[in-house]
């Protein structure tokens, strides 16, 4: 499989996003896939970035990485729901695999557990998800 993957990161919590990106990069390198990284301000900006990249036709898949940590207001729920929905809408509209590596967590400890150098790294899982979909598209 020879695919170029776009990775969009929302580095609001840089130390968490860097961990997610490291996990994603590890899986990309293991599978000899090339990538290009783009940063946006936050999780709500990721869907539009995905749409712009999908429209470009330069990438066979996209991986979205970021984190949303619950605060004291309902804002958390809106950001989580809308960013996930936006990724799904773009994926279906443009027929492009998008790996959702935007983690939605209660606290920083949970974020670190999901972005560390371990098998639970959600950045790595997001890349694995798009690889599976790319393989399916190749078979059809």
PDB file of C-alpha atoms in Angstrom:
ATOM      1  CA  UNK A   1       0.000   0.000   0.000  1.00  0.00           C
ATOM      2  CA  UNK A   2       1.400   3.367  -1.006  1.00  0.00           C
ATOM      3  CA  UNK A   3      -0.567   6.139   0.611  1.00  0.00           C
ATOM      4  CA  UNK A   4       0.082   9.640   1.851  1.00  0.00           C
ATOM      5  CA  UNK A   5      -1.643  10.435   5.123  1.00  0.00           C
ATOM      6  CA  UNK A   6      -2.528  13.914   6.372  1.00  0.00           C
ATOM      7  CA  UNK A   7      -2.248  14.344  10.126  1.00  0.00           C
ATOM      8  CA  UNK A   8      -4.096  17.218  11.723  1.00  0.00           C
ATOM      9  CA  UNK A   9      -3.139  18.101  15.264  1.00  0.00           C
ATOM     10  CA  UNK A  10      -4.817  20.492  17.653  1.00  0.00           C
ATOM     11  CA  UNK A  11      -1.987  21.216  20.078  1.00  0.00           C
ATOM     12  CA  UNK A  12      -4.066  23.005  22.733  1.00  0.00           C
ATOM     13  CA  UNK A  13      -2.496  20.585  25.239  1.00  0.00           C
ATOM     14  CA  UNK A  14       0.861  20.254  23.513  1.00  0.00           C
ATOM     15  CA  UNK A  15       2.338  17.571  25.772  1.00  0.00           C
ATOM     16  CA  UNK A  16      -0.683  15.334  25.143  1.00  0.00           C
ATOM     17  CA  UNK A  17      -0.889  15.967  21.414  1.00  0.00           C
ATOM     18  CA  UNK A  18       2.852  15.342  21.039  1.00  0.00           C
ATOM     19  CA  UNK A  19       2.341  11.916  22.607  1.00  0.00           C
ATOM     20  CA  UNK A  20      -0.548  11.135  20.269  1.00  0.00           C
ATOM     21  CA  UNK A  21       1.554  12.245  17.305  1.00  0.00           C
ATOM     22  CA  UNK A  22       4.477  10.062  18.431  1.00  0.00           C
ATOM     23  CA  UNK A  23       2.191   7.026  18.550  1.00  0.00           C
ATOM     24  CA  UNK A  24       0.777   7.845  15.118  1.00  0.00           C
ATOM     25  CA  UNK A  25       4.235   8.374  13.675  1.00  0.00           C
ATOM     26  CA  UNK A  26       5.425   5.018  14.999  1.00  0.00           C
ATOM     27  CA  UNK A  27       2.628   3.173  13.165  1.00  0.00           C
ATOM     28  CA  UNK A  28       3.140   5.209   9.996  1.00  0.00           C
ATOM     29  CA  UNK A  29       6.843   4.357   9.983  1.00  0.00           C
ATOM     30  CA  UNK A  30       6.176   0.666  10.703  1.00  0.00           C
ATOM     31  CA  UNK A  31       3.919   0.618   7.639  1.00  0.00           C
ATOM     32  CA  UNK A  32       6.247   2.746   5.496  1.00  0.00           C
ATOM     33  CA  UNK A  33       3.587   5.409   4.947  1.00  0.00           C
ATOM     34  CA  UNK A  34       4.388   9.037   4.249  1.00  0.00           C
ATOM     35  CA  UNK A  35       2.616  11.857   6.017  1.00  0.00           C
ATOM     36  CA  UNK A  36       2.252  15.589   6.220  1.00  0.00           C
ATOM     37  CA  UNK A  37       1.325  17.341   9.472  1.00  0.00           C
ATOM     38  CA  UNK A  38      -0.968  20.331   9.869  1.00  0.00           C
ATOM     39  CA  UNK A  39      -1.751  22.181  13.104  1.00  0.00           C
ATOM     40  CA  UNK A  40      -5.031  23.916  13.902  1.00  0.00           C
ATOM     41  CA  UNK A  41      -6.122  25.837  17.000  1.00  0.00           C
ATOM     42  CA  UNK A  42      -8.417  23.263  18.596  1.00  0.00           C
ATOM     43  CA  UNK A  43     -10.732  20.281  18.211  1.00  0.00           C
ATOM     44  CA  UNK A  44     -13.539  22.311  16.651  1.00  0.00           C
ATOM     45  CA  UNK A  45     -11.243  23.451  13.852  1.00  0.00           C
ATOM     46  CA  UNK A  46     -10.216  19.918  12.908  1.00  0.00           C
ATOM     47  CA  UNK A  47     -13.315  19.036  10.810  1.00  0.00           C
ATOM     48  CA  UNK A  48     -12.882  22.012   8.484  1.00  0.00           C
ATOM     49  CA  UNK A  49      -9.178  21.214   8.133  1.00  0.00           C
ATOM     50  CA  UNK A  50     -10.165  17.644   7.251  1.00  0.00           C
ATOM     51  CA  UNK A  51     -12.588  18.922   4.644  1.00  0.00           C
ATOM     52  CA  UNK A  52      -9.989  21.197   3.055  1.00  0.00           C
ATOM     53  CA  UNK A  53      -7.467  18.355   2.921  1.00  0.00           C
ATOM     54  CA  UNK A  54     -10.033  15.904   1.558  1.00  0.00           C
ATOM     55  CA  UNK A  55     -11.016  18.394  -1.167  1.00  0.00           C
ATOM     56  CA  UNK A  56      -7.371  18.769  -2.180  1.00  0.00           C
ATOM     57  CA  UNK A  57      -7.200  15.153  -3.350  1.00  0.00           C
ATOM     58  CA  UNK A  58      -3.569  14.930  -2.206  1.00  0.00           C
ATOM     59  CA  UNK A  59      -4.146  12.444   0.614  1.00  0.00           C
ATOM     60  CA  UNK A  60      -5.593   8.966   0.770  1.00  0.00           C
ATOM     61  CA  UNK A  61      -6.509   9.258   4.457  1.00  0.00           C
ATOM     62  CA  UNK A  62      -6.530  11.724   7.325  1.00  0.00           C
ATOM     63  CA  UNK A  63      -5.773  11.306  11.021  1.00  0.00           C
ATOM     64  CA  UNK A  64      -7.131  13.813  13.537  1.00  0.00           C
ATOM     65  CA  UNK A  65      -5.264  14.189  16.837  1.00  0.00           C
ATOM     66  CA  UNK A  66      -6.117  16.297  19.854  1.00  0.00           C
ATOM     67  CA  UNK A  67      -7.598  16.202  23.318  1.00  0.00           C
ATOM     68  CA  UNK A  68     -10.614  17.651  25.029  1.00  0.00           C
ATOM     69  CA  UNK A  69     -10.527  17.581  28.829  1.00  0.00           C
ATOM     70  CA  UNK A  70     -13.764  18.022  30.761  1.00  0.00           C
ATOM     71  CA  UNK A  71     -14.087  21.366  32.498  1.00  0.00           C
ATOM     72  CA  UNK A  72     -16.772  22.908  34.647  1.00  0.00           C
ATOM     73  CA  UNK A  73     -19.187  23.838  31.848  1.00  0.00           C
ATOM     74  CA  UNK A  74     -21.183  21.976  29.162  1.00  0.00           C
ATOM     75  CA  UNK A  75     -18.693  23.271  26.565  1.00  0.00           C
ATOM     76  CA  UNK A  76     -16.890  19.895  26.805  1.00  0.00           C
ATOM     77  CA  UNK A  77     -19.965  18.009  25.582  1.00  0.00           C
ATOM     78  CA  UNK A  78     -20.477  20.334  22.631  1.00  0.00           C
ATOM     79  CA  UNK A  79     -16.841  20.204  21.533  1.00  0.00           C
ATOM     80  CA  UNK A  80     -16.705  16.411  21.781  1.00  0.00           C
ATOM     81  CA  UNK A  81     -19.953  15.866  19.913  1.00  0.00           C
ATOM     82  CA  UNK A  82     -19.388  18.420  17.179  1.00  0.00           C
ATOM     83  CA  UNK A  83     -15.776  17.522  16.436  1.00  0.00           C
ATOM     84  CA  UNK A  84     -16.665  13.819  16.151  1.00  0.00           C
ATOM     85  CA  UNK A  85     -19.710  14.554  14.018  1.00  0.00           C
ATOM     86  CA  UNK A  86     -17.652  16.813  11.762  1.00  0.00           C
ATOM     87  CA  UNK A  87     -15.087  14.076  11.158  1.00  0.00           C
ATOM     88  CA  UNK A  88     -17.816  11.587  10.286  1.00  0.00           C
ATOM     89  CA  UNK A  89     -19.539  14.025   7.932  1.00  0.00           C
ATOM     90  CA  UNK A  90     -16.319  14.774   6.032  1.00  0.00           C
ATOM     91  CA  UNK A  91     -15.349  11.119   5.829  1.00  0.00           C
ATOM     92  CA  UNK A  92     -18.686  10.116   4.352  1.00  0.00           C
ATOM     93  CA  UNK A  93     -18.992  13.124   2.031  1.00  0.00           C
ATOM     94  CA  UNK A  94     -15.537  12.680   0.507  1.00  0.00           C
ATOM     95  CA  UNK A  95     -15.230   8.899   0.845  1.00  0.00           C
ATOM     96  CA  UNK A  96     -11.938   9.256   2.713  1.00  0.00           C
ATOM     97  CA  UNK A  97     -10.856   7.358   5.820  1.00  0.00           C
ATOM     98  CA  UNK A  98     -10.446   9.631   8.830  1.00  0.00           C
ATOM     99  CA  UNK A  99      -8.943   8.228  12.005  1.00  0.00           C
ATOM    100  CA  UNK A 100     -10.417   9.909  15.064  1.00  0.00           C
ATOM    101  CA  UNK A 101      -7.596  10.374  17.535  1.00  0.00           C
ATOM    102  CA  UNK A 102      -9.270  13.231  19.385  1.00  0.00           C
ATOM    103  CA  UNK A 103      -9.375  11.920  22.917  1.00  0.00           C
ATOM    104  CA  UNK A 104     -12.189  13.073  25.163  1.00  0.00           C
ATOM    105  CA  UNK A 105     -11.250  12.593  28.784  1.00  0.00           C
ATOM    106  CA  UNK A 106     -12.129  13.615  32.297  1.00  0.00           C
ATOM    107  CA  UNK A 107      -8.651  14.664  33.427  1.00  0.00           C
ATOM    108  CA  UNK A 108      -5.005  14.951  32.502  1.00  0.00           C
ATOM    109  CA  UNK A 109      -4.108  11.554  34.007  1.00  0.00           C
ATOM    110  CA  UNK A 110      -6.502   9.845  31.596  1.00  0.00           C
ATOM    111  CA  UNK A 111      -5.072  11.874  28.731  1.00  0.00           C
ATOM    112  CA  UNK A 112      -1.519  10.872  29.556  1.00  0.00           C
ATOM    113  CA  UNK A 113      -2.527   7.198  29.811  1.00  0.00           C
ATOM    114  CA  UNK A 114      -3.959   7.406  26.267  1.00  0.00           C
ATOM    115  CA  UNK A 115      -1.127   9.398  24.732  1.00  0.00           C
ATOM    116  CA  UNK A 116       1.890   7.705  26.276  1.00  0.00           C
ATOM    117  CA  UNK A 117       4.426   5.334  24.819  1.00  0.00           C
ATOM    118  CA  UNK A 118       2.272   2.239  25.244  1.00  0.00           C
ATOM    119  CA  UNK A 119      -0.216   0.013  23.449  1.00  0.00           C
ATOM    120  CA  UNK A 120      -3.125   2.260  24.481  1.00  0.00           C
ATOM    121  CA  UNK A 121      -1.885   5.252  22.481  1.00  0.00           C
ATOM    122  CA  UNK A 122      -4.922   6.603  20.655  1.00  0.00           C
ATOM    123  CA  UNK A 123      -2.796   8.279  17.984  1.00  0.00           C
ATOM    124  CA  UNK A 124      -1.430   4.880  17.021  1.00  0.00           C
ATOM    125  CA  UNK A 125      -4.942   3.409  17.054  1.00  0.00           C
ATOM    126  CA  UNK A 126      -6.238   6.172  14.772  1.00  0.00           C
ATOM    127  CA  UNK A 127      -3.550   5.368  12.186  1.00  0.00           C
ATOM    128  CA  UNK A 128      -4.291   1.651  12.472  1.00  0.00           C
ATOM    129  CA  UNK A 129      -7.955   2.408  11.807  1.00  0.00           C
ATOM    130  CA  UNK A 130      -7.218   4.299   8.582  1.00  0.00           C
ATOM    131  CA  UNK A 131      -4.815   1.589   7.436  1.00  0.00           C
ATOM    132  CA  UNK A 132      -7.599  -0.957   7.827  1.00  0.00           C
ATOM    133  CA  UNK A 133      -9.971   1.180   5.790  1.00  0.00           C
ATOM    134  CA  UNK A 134      -7.350   1.816   3.105  1.00  0.00           C
ATOM    135  CA  UNK A 135      -6.802  -1.934   2.817  1.00  0.00           C
ATOM    136  CA  UNK A 136     -10.553  -2.452   2.478  1.00  0.00           C
ATOM    137  CA  UNK A 137     -10.778   0.203  -0.274  1.00  0.00           C
ATOM    138  CA  UNK A 138      -7.875  -1.465  -2.078  1.00  0.00           C
ATOM    139  CA  UNK A 139      -9.671  -4.832  -2.066  1.00  0.00           C
ATOM    140  CA  UNK A 140     -12.914  -3.453  -3.491  1.00  0.00           C
TER     141      UNK A 140
END
